[in-house]
C-alpha atoms as one frame of an Amber mdcrd trajectory, in Angstrom:
protein
  -0.013  -0.014  -0.004   1.415   3.345  -0.981   2.060   5.881   1.765   0.702
   9.437   1.627   2.915  11.663  -0.402   3.050  14.420   2.160   1.342  16.917
  -0.096  -1.454  19.006   1.309  -4.917  17.793   0.583  -6.529  20.397  -1.683
  -9.390  22.513  -0.399 -12.912  21.545  -1.455 -12.920  24.488  -3.879  -9.568
  23.586  -5.401  -9.507  25.203  -8.892  -7.532  22.325 -10.375 -10.105  19.757
  -9.284 -12.912  21.990 -10.517 -11.211  22.334 -13.908 -10.797  18.571 -14.207
 -14.472  18.208 -13.369 -15.324  20.685 -16.168 -13.185  18.744 -18.635 -14.784
  15.375 -17.917 -18.208  17.083 -17.960 -17.586  18.308 -21.517 -16.372  14.901
 -22.681 -19.142  12.990 -20.946 -21.815  15.281 -22.328 -20.515  14.982 -25.883
 -20.125  11.203 -25.806 -23.414  10.533 -24.087 -25.261  12.612 -26.642 -23.847
  10.225 -29.252 -24.759   7.100 -27.211 -28.338   8.307 -26.822 -28.621   8.686
 -30.565 -26.574   5.777 -31.926 -29.439   3.279 -32.083 -31.838   5.498 -34.041
 -29.007   6.860 -36.233 -27.917   3.315 -37.063 -31.494   2.353 -37.897 -31.943
   5.354 -40.234 -28.590   4.549 -41.897 -29.664   0.945 -42.477 -27.180  -0.566
 -40.012 -27.785  -3.635 -37.823 -27.695  -3.518 -34.016 -24.353  -5.354 -33.915
 -22.870  -2.684 -36.214 -24.010   0.049 -33.808 -22.496  -2.027 -31.005 -19.145
  -2.212 -32.828 -19.197   1.552 -33.396 -19.557   2.061 -29.672 -16.984  -0.698
 -29.013 -14.407   1.070 -31.191 -14.218   3.819 -28.581 -13.558   1.224 -25.886
 -10.870  -0.495 -27.968  -8.950   2.697 -28.417  -9.510   3.706 -24.802  -8.152
   0.342 -23.698  -5.092   0.571 -25.989  -4.404   4.270 -25.206  -5.055   4.582
 -21.474  -1.857   2.954 -20.261   0.448   4.844 -22.681  -1.312   8.096 -21.754
  -0.938   7.373 -18.055   2.724   6.412 -18.298   3.337   9.507 -20.447   1.859
  11.687 -17.717   4.524  10.279 -15.368   7.185  10.985 -17.967   6.143  14.376
 -19.351   3.883  15.781 -16.671   0.109  15.708 -16.105  -0.685  19.078 -17.703
   1.046  18.287 -20.996  -0.903  15.049 -21.417  -4.205  16.619 -20.370  -3.838
  19.307 -23.022  -2.714  16.869 -25.733  -5.633  14.578 -25.095  -8.165  17.421
 -24.917  -7.043  18.871 -28.309  -7.162  15.437 -29.927 -10.572  14.767 -28.473
 -11.925  18.115 -29.776 -10.736  17.469 -33.342 -11.961  13.872 -33.368 -15.382
  14.753 -32.006 -15.789  17.546 -34.567 -15.052  15.045 -37.310 -17.586  12.576
 -35.894 -20.294  15.237 -35.693 -19.759  16.310 -39.286 -19.801  12.710 -40.486
 -23.085  11.893 -38.688 -24.651  15.058 -40.126 -23.585  13.996 -43.642 -24.794
  10.451 -42.968 -28.255  11.737 -42.141 -28.429  14.257 -44.991 -27.326  11.948
 -47.808 -27.847   8.256 -48.417 -24.496   6.540 -47.930 -23.652   2.916 -48.571
 -24.148   1.008 -45.336 -20.557  -0.216 -45.264 -19.175   3.307 -45.648 -21.451
   4.551 -42.892 -20.378   1.692 -40.642 -16.630   2.147 -41.267 -16.837   5.907
 -40.770 -18.622   5.578 -37.418 -16.158   2.955 -36.234 -13.076   4.936 -37.253
 -14.202   8.279 -35.844 -15.679   6.871 -32.650 -12.345   5.072 -32.128 -10.395
   8.308 -32.515 -12.705  10.007 -30.033 -12.170   7.274 -27.440  -8.402   7.085
 -27.912  -7.952  10.819 -27.426 -10.366  11.137 -24.526  -8.548   8.354 -22.604
  -5.794  10.850 -21.769  -8.109  13.043 -19.713  -9.232  10.536 -17.054  -5.835
   8.837 -16.975  -3.837  12.018 -16.332  -6.656  13.543 -14.255  -6.871  10.584
 -11.865  -3.077  10.562 -11.504  -3.138  14.283 -10.701  -5.754  13.747  -8.006
  -3.646  10.909  -6.552  -0.684  13.299  -6.521  -2.620  15.951  -4.622  -4.806
  13.969  -2.199  -3.849  11.663   0.658  -4.959   8.018   0.350  -7.638   8.281
   3.052  -9.464  10.962   1.052  -8.997   9.694  -2.493 -12.376   8.010  -2.787
 -14.071  11.290  -1.924 -11.899  13.258  -4.370 -12.537  10.709  -7.120 -16.262
  11.044  -6.388 -15.955  14.804  -6.847 -14.370  14.225 -10.240 -17.145  11.777
 -10.998 -19.784  14.448 -10.398 -18.417  16.258 -13.445 -18.918  13.153 -15.552
 -22.328  12.591 -14.005 -23.438  16.136 -14.813 -22.499  15.414 -18.418 -24.610
  12.287 -18.266 -27.530  14.508 -17.284 -26.931  17.266 -19.811 -25.982  15.121
 -22.812 -29.096  12.955 -23.016 -31.290  15.886 -21.932 -29.886  17.980 -24.768
 -30.341  15.103 -27.184 -33.966  14.644 -26.093 -34.669  18.365 -26.418 -33.090
  18.877 -29.815 -33.849  15.575 -31.564 -37.214  16.863 -32.879 -35.122  19.226
 -35.079 -33.117  16.281 -36.481 -31.040  13.393 -35.173 -27.777  15.219 -36.053
 -28.635  18.515 -34.355 -27.722  17.475 -30.752 -24.212  16.433 -31.819 -23.565
  19.662 -33.672 -24.794  21.627 -30.626 -22.319  19.889 -28.326 -19.307  20.364
 -30.564 -18.184  23.618 -28.896 -17.817  22.096 -25.424 -14.580  20.126 -26.005
 -12.925  23.344 -27.184 -13.993  25.128 -24.009 -12.496  22.246 -22.000  -9.167
  22.722 -23.793  -9.122  26.418 -22.892 -10.021  25.693 -19.241  -7.245  23.107
 -18.868  -4.708  25.460 -20.470  -5.737  28.332 -18.202  -6.268  26.703 -14.816
  -4.063  23.596 -14.591  -0.504  24.479 -13.467   2.571  22.997 -15.112   3.549
  19.700 -13.507   7.107  18.331 -13.720   7.745  14.735 -14.745   7.988  12.303
 -11.824  11.285  10.444 -11.704  10.682   6.735 -11.601  13.000   4.349  -9.732
  14.294   1.430 -11.709  11.784  -1.407 -11.326   9.656  -3.658 -13.465   6.947
  -2.109 -15.510   3.518  -1.943 -13.876   1.332  -4.517 -15.671  -2.356  -5.365
 -15.660  -1.525  -8.641 -13.940   0.233  -6.951 -11.033  -1.132  -8.716  -7.892
  -1.802  -5.343  -6.236  -4.195  -4.353  -8.998  -6.060  -7.561  -9.752  -9.072
  -6.909  -7.570  -9.636  -3.205  -8.368  -9.111  -3.762 -12.073 -11.586  -6.659
 -12.133 -14.128  -4.398 -10.452 -13.447  -1.581 -12.901 -13.844  -3.940 -15.852
 -17.156  -5.298 -14.543 -18.493  -1.816 -13.816 -17.713  -0.470 -17.284 -18.860
  -3.711 -18.955 -22.269  -3.314 -17.280 -22.558   0.351 -18.164 -21.583  -0.299
 -21.783 -24.234  -3.006 -22.077 -26.864  -0.659 -20.701 -25.794   2.189 -22.994
 -25.779   0.249 -26.259 -28.979  -1.675 -25.522 -31.324   1.100 -24.426 -32.191
   2.589 -27.808 -32.995  -0.794 -29.344 -34.816  -1.887 -26.179 -37.069   1.173
 -26.396 -37.870   0.429 -30.045 -38.361  -3.321 -29.828 -39.627  -4.006 -26.288
 -41.652  -0.790 -25.907 -42.674  -0.501 -29.553 -41.482   3.095 -30.065 -40.494
   4.659 -33.449 -36.858   5.816 -33.827 -37.290   9.440 -32.745 -39.521   8.527
 -29.770 -37.028   5.795 -28.840 -34.235   8.381 -28.880 -36.247  10.600 -26.549
 -36.981   7.695 -24.187 -33.317   6.702 -24.154 -32.295  10.294 -23.608 -34.674
  10.657 -20.677 -33.496   7.445 -19.034 -29.822   8.362 -19.479 -30.542  11.845
 -18.148 -31.884  10.284 -14.946 -28.732   8.156 -14.836 -26.809  11.405 -14.594
 -29.101  12.743 -11.906 -28.614   9.547  -9.876 -24.832   9.721 -10.299 -24.761
  13.310  -9.147 -26.781  12.421  -6.058 -24.808   9.307  -5.106 -21.381  10.751
  -5.838 -22.318  13.954  -4.055 -23.159  11.851  -1.006 -19.853   9.955  -1.373
 -17.859  13.180  -1.272 -19.361  13.950   2.179 -19.078  10.496   3.728 -15.826
   9.016   4.977 -16.533   5.462   3.811 -13.816   2.969   2.916 -13.653   2.128
  -0.832 -14.292  -1.564  -0.159 -17.544  -0.823   1.637 -18.639   1.606  -1.081
 -18.155  -1.141  -3.675 -20.058  -3.737  -1.713 -23.181  -1.642  -1.361 -22.815
   0.088  -4.712 -22.722  -3.163  -6.688 -25.713  -4.518  -4.770 -27.863  -1.475
  -5.626 -26.651  -1.421  -9.257 -27.407  -5.125  -9.708 -30.915  -4.512  -8.416
 -31.414  -1.709 -10.950 -30.126  -3.633 -13.918 -32.056  -6.752 -12.936 -35.338
  -4.859 -12.704 -35.167  -4.045 -16.443 -36.477  -7.564 -16.990 -39.868  -6.348
 -15.707 -39.974  -3.130 -17.688 -43.110  -2.466 -19.734 -42.975   1.289 -20.205
 -40.689   4.281 -20.558 -41.123   5.433 -16.945 -40.203   2.069 -15.502 -37.205
   1.855 -17.816 -36.011   5.241 -16.573 -36.565   4.174 -12.947 -34.501   1.018
 -13.392 -31.619   2.971 -14.917 -31.883   5.500 -12.077 -31.513   2.807  -9.415
 -28.612   1.173 -11.248 -26.821   4.516 -11.490 -27.267   5.183  -7.762 -25.103
   2.136  -7.134 -22.587   2.800  -9.892 -22.020   6.282  -8.465 -20.233   4.612
  -5.539 -18.507   1.856  -7.505 -16.527   4.032  -9.913 -14.793   6.408  -7.431
 -14.170   3.591  -4.996 -12.539   1.433  -7.668 -10.342   4.399  -8.703  -9.329
   4.988  -5.084  -8.515   1.318  -4.565  -6.297   1.403  -7.651  -4.440   4.559
  -6.528  -4.020   3.322  -2.953  -2.489   0.044  -4.123   0.649   1.531  -5.710
   3.569   3.829  -4.924   3.648   7.596  -5.695   5.848   7.210  -8.787   3.401
   4.661 -10.221   0.246   6.766 -10.074   0.176   7.630 -13.760   0.763   4.013
 -14.791  -1.878   2.818 -12.314  -4.412   5.343 -13.601  -3.661   4.144 -17.119
  -4.180   0.569 -16.050  -7.528   1.522 -14.555  -8.466   3.181 -17.815  -7.386
   0.096 -19.748  -9.585  -2.139 -17.563 -12.535   0.131 -18.152 -11.710   0.258
 -21.853 -11.772  -3.506 -22.012 -15.226  -3.380 -20.460 -16.251  -0.920 -23.149
 -14.934  -3.333 -25.773 -16.519  -6.526 -24.566 -19.744  -5.014 -23.192 -21.334
  -3.713 -26.403 -20.446  -6.859 -28.363 -21.727  -9.158 -25.641 -24.771  -6.958
 -25.105 -25.846  -6.884 -28.743 -25.250 -10.627 -29.201 -27.366 -11.421 -26.122
 -29.936  -8.835 -27.175 -30.477 -10.805 -30.390 -31.542 -13.744 -28.228 -33.737
 -11.782 -25.835 -33.867  -8.035 -24.996 -33.611  -8.689 -21.254 -30.539 -10.946
 -21.320 -27.877  -8.186 -21.405 -29.279  -6.687 -18.211 -29.363 -10.063 -16.451
 -25.683 -10.571 -17.321 -24.722  -7.128 -16.025 -26.514  -7.757 -12.735 -24.897
 -11.173 -12.159 -21.413  -9.932 -13.048 -21.583  -7.061 -10.566 -22.635  -9.409
  -7.793 -19.831 -11.827  -8.702 -16.971  -9.325  -8.538 -18.175  -7.939  -5.193
 -18.599 -11.347  -3.586 -14.983 -11.574  -2.293 -15.452  -8.252  -0.526 -18.617
  -9.503   1.161 -16.761 -12.639   2.252 -13.956 -10.547   3.742 -11.292 -11.459
   1.183 -11.065  -7.860   0.023  -9.813  -6.361   3.263  -6.772  -4.186   2.893
  -3.760  -5.562   4.816  -2.920  -3.570   7.898  -6.245  -1.803   8.101  -9.423
  -2.446   9.945 -12.216  -3.961   8.003 -14.494  -1.294   6.548
């Protein structure tokens, strides 16, 4: 277990943490607007559900491949340099994606061209965005003592959660004017995030790393937190990619109405995350305990989708699931940071991003394949997986050596 670095814990109104929250808010809003629309857009373009799933998966593939290099680079070149590089890349890639979707909806494209364009551009978006959480989490670990990292990570998560509220809400409000309008409206936000990071984040020197073996995903210290991070993102990815098709097929809604239903449900996901992560920032609860109860609540929410027969119940199920996930994500990040030494924080944050990226890769593919068998199956799998990864913590195997049980 890494020892505190001796740096002062930042004040609750720390401008650096606030700026990181704004950056993840912008990215979350932009990407969730796309997720809320991908099912209906794919249907209009003549694509199959599995093709929409692969377009979403492309982001996870690139996130998985890029997170560790971005995190290690933040150790080597400094957090600020990597944050700015990733933010600029994300802005350019998202602009290209928005313009392509607009062209896709305006003109009839061959289905294969539409599919390849969505996969390529979504992959670039994910690969560039991976730098922001990787370097941002490492910066928080640099600035916050281990005992308070779960609360600080939850504060960062409220920025992402606010984007989850605003993105689908914006999509639902603007989709009557055209499926491409919400994406074009969000295109300015990544640029604002670049400017905020450049203005408010101070230069950070590289962190000298003692000679030792490279931090790997199989490092014994990281196995449990990374498995939890994978399961959490796997479940979220399944829920994201399935909701648009679920609203059309299970609830019998046309594409634009399905987009509005999906946007409303995902907006309530953001509300739930804001509430649960806001509570986490005020409660001194050990990460292991947060994960135990968070996965239990999330599994209940995902499992209840099996009984859904209307848009309101669908939104309520997603709301409950998100209440639990709002504790799982910051707690998993804190467990990862607390498991390693100060000079490994960037690499550990990158490993955490890679685990989540893997979940984003496998989740949409598994979700769409199971969805073809029965619309409820992806949600059953998500519920069971969350319960499985938290079971060792309930049995006491997840206690941190040298500390009292949470």
